[in-house]
Coordinates of C-alpha atoms in Angstrom, one line a residue:
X15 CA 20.6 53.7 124.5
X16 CA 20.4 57.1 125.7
X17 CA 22.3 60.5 124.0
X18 CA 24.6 60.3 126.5
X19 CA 25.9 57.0 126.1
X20 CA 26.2 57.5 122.3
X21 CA 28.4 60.7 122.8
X22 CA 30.5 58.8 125.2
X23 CA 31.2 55.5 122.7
X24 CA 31.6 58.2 120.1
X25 CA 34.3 60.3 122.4
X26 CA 36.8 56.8 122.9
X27 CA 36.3 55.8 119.3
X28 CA 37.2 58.6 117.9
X29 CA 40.6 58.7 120.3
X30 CA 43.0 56.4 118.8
X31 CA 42.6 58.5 115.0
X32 CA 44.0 61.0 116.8
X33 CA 46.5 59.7 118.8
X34 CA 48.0 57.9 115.8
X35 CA 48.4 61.0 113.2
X36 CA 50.4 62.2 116.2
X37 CA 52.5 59.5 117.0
X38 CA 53.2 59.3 113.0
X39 CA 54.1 62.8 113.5
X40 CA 56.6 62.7 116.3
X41 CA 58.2 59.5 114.9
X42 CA 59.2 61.5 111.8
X43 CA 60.0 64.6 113.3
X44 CA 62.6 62.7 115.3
X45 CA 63.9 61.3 112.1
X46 CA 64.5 64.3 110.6
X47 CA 66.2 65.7 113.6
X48 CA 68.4 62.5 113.4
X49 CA 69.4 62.9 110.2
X50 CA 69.9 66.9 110.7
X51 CA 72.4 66.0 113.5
X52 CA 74.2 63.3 111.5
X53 CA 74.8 66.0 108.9
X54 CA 76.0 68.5 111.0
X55 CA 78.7 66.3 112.9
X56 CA 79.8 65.0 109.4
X57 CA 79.9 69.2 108.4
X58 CA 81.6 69.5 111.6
X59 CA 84.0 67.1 110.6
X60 CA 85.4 68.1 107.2
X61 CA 88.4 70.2 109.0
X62 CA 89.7 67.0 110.4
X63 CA 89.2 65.3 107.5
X64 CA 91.2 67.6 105.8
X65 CA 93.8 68.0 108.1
X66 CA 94.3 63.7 107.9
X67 CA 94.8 63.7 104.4
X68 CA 97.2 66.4 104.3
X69 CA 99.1 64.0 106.7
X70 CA 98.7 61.3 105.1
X71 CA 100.5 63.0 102.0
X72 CA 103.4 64.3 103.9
X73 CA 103.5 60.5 105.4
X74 CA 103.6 59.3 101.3
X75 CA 106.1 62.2 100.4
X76 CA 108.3 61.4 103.1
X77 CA 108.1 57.2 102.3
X78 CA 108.8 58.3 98.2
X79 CA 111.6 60.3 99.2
X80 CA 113.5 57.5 101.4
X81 CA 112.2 55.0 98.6
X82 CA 113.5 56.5 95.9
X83 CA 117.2 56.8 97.9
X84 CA 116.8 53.1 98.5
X85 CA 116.5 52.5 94.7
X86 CA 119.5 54.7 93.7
X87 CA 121.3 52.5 96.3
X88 CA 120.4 49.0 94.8
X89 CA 119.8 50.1 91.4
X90 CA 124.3 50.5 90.3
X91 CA 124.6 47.0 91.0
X92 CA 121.7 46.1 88.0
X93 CA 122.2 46.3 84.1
X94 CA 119.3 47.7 82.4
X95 CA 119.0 46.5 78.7
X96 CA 117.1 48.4 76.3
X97 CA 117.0 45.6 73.7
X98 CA 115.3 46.5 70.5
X99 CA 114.9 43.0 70.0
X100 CA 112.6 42.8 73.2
X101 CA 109.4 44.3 73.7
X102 CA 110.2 46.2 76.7
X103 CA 113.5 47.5 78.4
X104 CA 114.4 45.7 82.1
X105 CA 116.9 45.5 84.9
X106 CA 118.7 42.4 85.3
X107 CA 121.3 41.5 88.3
X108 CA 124.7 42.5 87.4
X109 CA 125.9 38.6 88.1
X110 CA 123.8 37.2 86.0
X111 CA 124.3 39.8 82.9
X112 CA 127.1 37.4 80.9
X113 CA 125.1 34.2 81.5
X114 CA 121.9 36.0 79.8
X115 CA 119.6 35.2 77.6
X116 CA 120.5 31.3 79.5
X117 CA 122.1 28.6 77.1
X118 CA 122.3 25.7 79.5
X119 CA 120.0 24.9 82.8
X120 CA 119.4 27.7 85.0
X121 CA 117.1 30.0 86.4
X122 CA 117.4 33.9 86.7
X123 CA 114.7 37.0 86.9
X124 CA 114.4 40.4 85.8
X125 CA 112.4 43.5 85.8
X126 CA 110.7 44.9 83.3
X127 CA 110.2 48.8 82.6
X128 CA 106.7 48.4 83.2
X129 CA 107.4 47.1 86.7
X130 CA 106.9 43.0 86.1
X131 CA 108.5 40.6 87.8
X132 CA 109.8 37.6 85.5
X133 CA 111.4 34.0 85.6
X134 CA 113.3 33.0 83.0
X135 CA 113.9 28.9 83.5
X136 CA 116.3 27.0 80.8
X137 CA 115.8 23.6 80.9
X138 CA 118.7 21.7 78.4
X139 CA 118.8 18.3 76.8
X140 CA 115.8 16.7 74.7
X141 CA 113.6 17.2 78.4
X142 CA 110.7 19.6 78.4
X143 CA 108.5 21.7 80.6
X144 CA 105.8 23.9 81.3
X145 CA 106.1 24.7 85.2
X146 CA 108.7 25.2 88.2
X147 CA 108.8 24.6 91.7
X148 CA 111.0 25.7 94.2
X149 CA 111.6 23.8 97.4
X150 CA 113.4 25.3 100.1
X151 CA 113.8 24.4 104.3
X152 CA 110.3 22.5 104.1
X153 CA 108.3 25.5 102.1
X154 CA 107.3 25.4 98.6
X155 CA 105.8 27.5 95.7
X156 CA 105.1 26.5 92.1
X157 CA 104.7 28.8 89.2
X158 CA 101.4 28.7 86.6
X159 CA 101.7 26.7 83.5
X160 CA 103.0 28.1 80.2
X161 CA 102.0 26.1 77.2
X162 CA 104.6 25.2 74.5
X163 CA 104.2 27.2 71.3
X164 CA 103.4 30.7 73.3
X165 CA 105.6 33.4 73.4
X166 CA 106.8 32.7 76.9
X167 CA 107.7 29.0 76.1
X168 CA 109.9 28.3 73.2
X169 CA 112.2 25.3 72.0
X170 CA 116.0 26.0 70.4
X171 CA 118.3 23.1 69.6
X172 CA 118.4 21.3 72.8
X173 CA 117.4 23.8 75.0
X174 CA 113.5 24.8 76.3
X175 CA 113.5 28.0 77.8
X176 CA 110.4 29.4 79.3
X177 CA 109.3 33.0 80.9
X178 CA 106.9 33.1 84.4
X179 CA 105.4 36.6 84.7
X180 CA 102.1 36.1 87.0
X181 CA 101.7 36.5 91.1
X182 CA 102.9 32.7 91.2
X183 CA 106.0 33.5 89.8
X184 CA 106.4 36.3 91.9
X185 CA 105.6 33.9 95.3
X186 CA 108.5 31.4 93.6
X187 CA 111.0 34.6 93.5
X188 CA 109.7 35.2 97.1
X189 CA 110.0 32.3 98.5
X190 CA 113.9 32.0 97.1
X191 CA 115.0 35.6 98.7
X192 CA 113.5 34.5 102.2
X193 CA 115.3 30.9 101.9
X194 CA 118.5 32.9 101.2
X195 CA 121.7 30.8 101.8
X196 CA 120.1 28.1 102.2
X197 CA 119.8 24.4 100.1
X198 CA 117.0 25.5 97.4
X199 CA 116.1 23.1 94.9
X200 CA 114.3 24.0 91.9
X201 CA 112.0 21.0 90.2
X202 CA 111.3 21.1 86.5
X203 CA 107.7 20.0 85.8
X204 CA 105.9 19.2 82.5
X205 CA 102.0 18.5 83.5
X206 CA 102.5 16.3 87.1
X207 CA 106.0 14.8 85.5
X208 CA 109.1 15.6 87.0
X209 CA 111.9 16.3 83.7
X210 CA 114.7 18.1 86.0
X211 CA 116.2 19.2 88.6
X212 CA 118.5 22.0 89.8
X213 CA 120.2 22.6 92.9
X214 CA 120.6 26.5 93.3
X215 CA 123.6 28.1 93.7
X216 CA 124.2 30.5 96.5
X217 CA 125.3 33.2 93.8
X218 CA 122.6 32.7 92.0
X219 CA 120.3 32.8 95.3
X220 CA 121.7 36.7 96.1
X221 CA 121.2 37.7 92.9
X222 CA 117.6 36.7 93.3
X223 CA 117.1 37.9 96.6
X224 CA 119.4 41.6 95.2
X225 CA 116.4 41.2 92.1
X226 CA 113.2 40.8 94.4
X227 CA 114.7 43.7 97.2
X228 CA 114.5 45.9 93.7
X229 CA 111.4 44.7 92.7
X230 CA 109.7 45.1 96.4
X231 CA 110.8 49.1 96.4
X232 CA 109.8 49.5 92.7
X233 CA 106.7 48.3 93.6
X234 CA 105.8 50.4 96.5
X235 CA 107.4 53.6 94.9
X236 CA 104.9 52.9 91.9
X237 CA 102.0 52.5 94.6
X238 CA 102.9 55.8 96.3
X239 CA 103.4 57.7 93.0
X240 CA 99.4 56.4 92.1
X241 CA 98.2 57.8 95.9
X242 CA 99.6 60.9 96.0
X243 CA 97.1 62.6 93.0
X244 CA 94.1 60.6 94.3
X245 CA 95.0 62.2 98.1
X246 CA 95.1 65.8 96.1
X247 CA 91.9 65.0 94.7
X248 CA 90.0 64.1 97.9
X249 CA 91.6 66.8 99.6
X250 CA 90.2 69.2 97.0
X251 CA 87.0 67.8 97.5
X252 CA 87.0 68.4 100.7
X253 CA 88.0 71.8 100.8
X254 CA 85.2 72.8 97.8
X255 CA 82.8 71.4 100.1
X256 CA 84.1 73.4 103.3
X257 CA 84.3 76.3 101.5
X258 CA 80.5 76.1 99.9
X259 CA 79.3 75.3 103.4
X260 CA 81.5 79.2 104.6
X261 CA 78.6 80.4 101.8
X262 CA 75.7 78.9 103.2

């Protein structure tokens, strides 16, 4: 093998260690310039950003306001009892006020200060039980099960009287204002065993439906009371960060 032919198998050896440094090179140069250009349309979008929280605040502001008119509205026609007796304060439905705390069967809700929803079942005779569920126009819902002996599930003479406080409560006291007017029957259960029955009254139906309305604006004016400071504090953010970039 001649000097020439070495040179030239040297020559196309050596070609693809150079080629691929390059290549390596270019590939992460056009990374970088992706990520550069990401950041700057993110930078570029900070005003707007800004701008949609700002309206989403108003937006809140706007809801609170027509919220809180709602509940001075619906609010005269509750009772609120501060009973030191109790652990907390609640509102309860003006028609049901003389009929509670319940001494015969029945069924009624309130709402505590902290914003919970509750059932209140009586159940009277030497019967027991532990659950509830409502049937109405084909639908049903069933509370959780309280035990006997906890607070929420207590025995007096002849009558058991039990408290329902979770999101399955709330879905019974749902269902019943959406089935409005219409034949509602509520089922006592103790484990799988039926151990009463009550057919709902219509007054007692509005003054659940009257308790859940309350409940639903409570609820949401509590919601928007917890967004509006966590809005402040991303619009802050924001604007630190817009005005650190002005710096730059």
């Amino acid at each position: 093998m001649n000097i020439r032919t070495v040179i030239k198998i040297c020559t196309i050896l050596s070609i693809p260690v150079i080629i691929a440094p390059s290549m390596g090179c270019k590939r992460g140069n056009e990374a970088k310039e992706r990520v550069q250009a990401e950041r700057e349309r993110w930078e570029a979008s900070l005003p707007d950003s800004l701008k949609a929280v700002e309206r989403q605040t108003d937006s809140i502001k706007a809801e609170l306001q027509a919220l809180n008119n709602s509940f001075d509205a619906m609010v005269h026609t509750f009772e609120y009892v501060d009973n030191p007796r109790e652990v907390e304060g609640y509102y309860i439905a003006g028609a049901w006020k003389e009929m509670y705390p319940l001494k015969r069967t029945g069924l009624v809700a309130r709402i505590t200060k902290n914003e919970k929803l509750e059932l209140i079942a009586a159940l009277s005779g030497n019967a027991h039980f532990d659950r509830l569920r409502v049937e109405a126009d084909g639908a049903t819902a069933e509370t959780s099960a309280v035990a006997h002996d906890q607070a929420l599930n207590y025995r007096m003479a002849d009558l058991n009287i039990v408290c329902f406080s979770d999101s399955a409560a709330t879905s019974c006291a749902k269902l019943i204002a959406e089935k409005n007017g219409s034949d509602i029957r509520i089922v006592y259960l103790e484990g799988d065993r039926q151990t009463g029955a009550l057919s709902y009254p219509k007054q007692a139906q509005s003054a659940m439906m009257s308790t859940w309305n309350l409940y639903e604006v409570i609820s949401r004016i509590s919601r928007n009371e917890r967004m509006i400071p966590m809005l402040a504090k991303k619009g802050a953010i924001i604007n630190q960060k817009i005005e650190s970039l002005k710096k730059d």
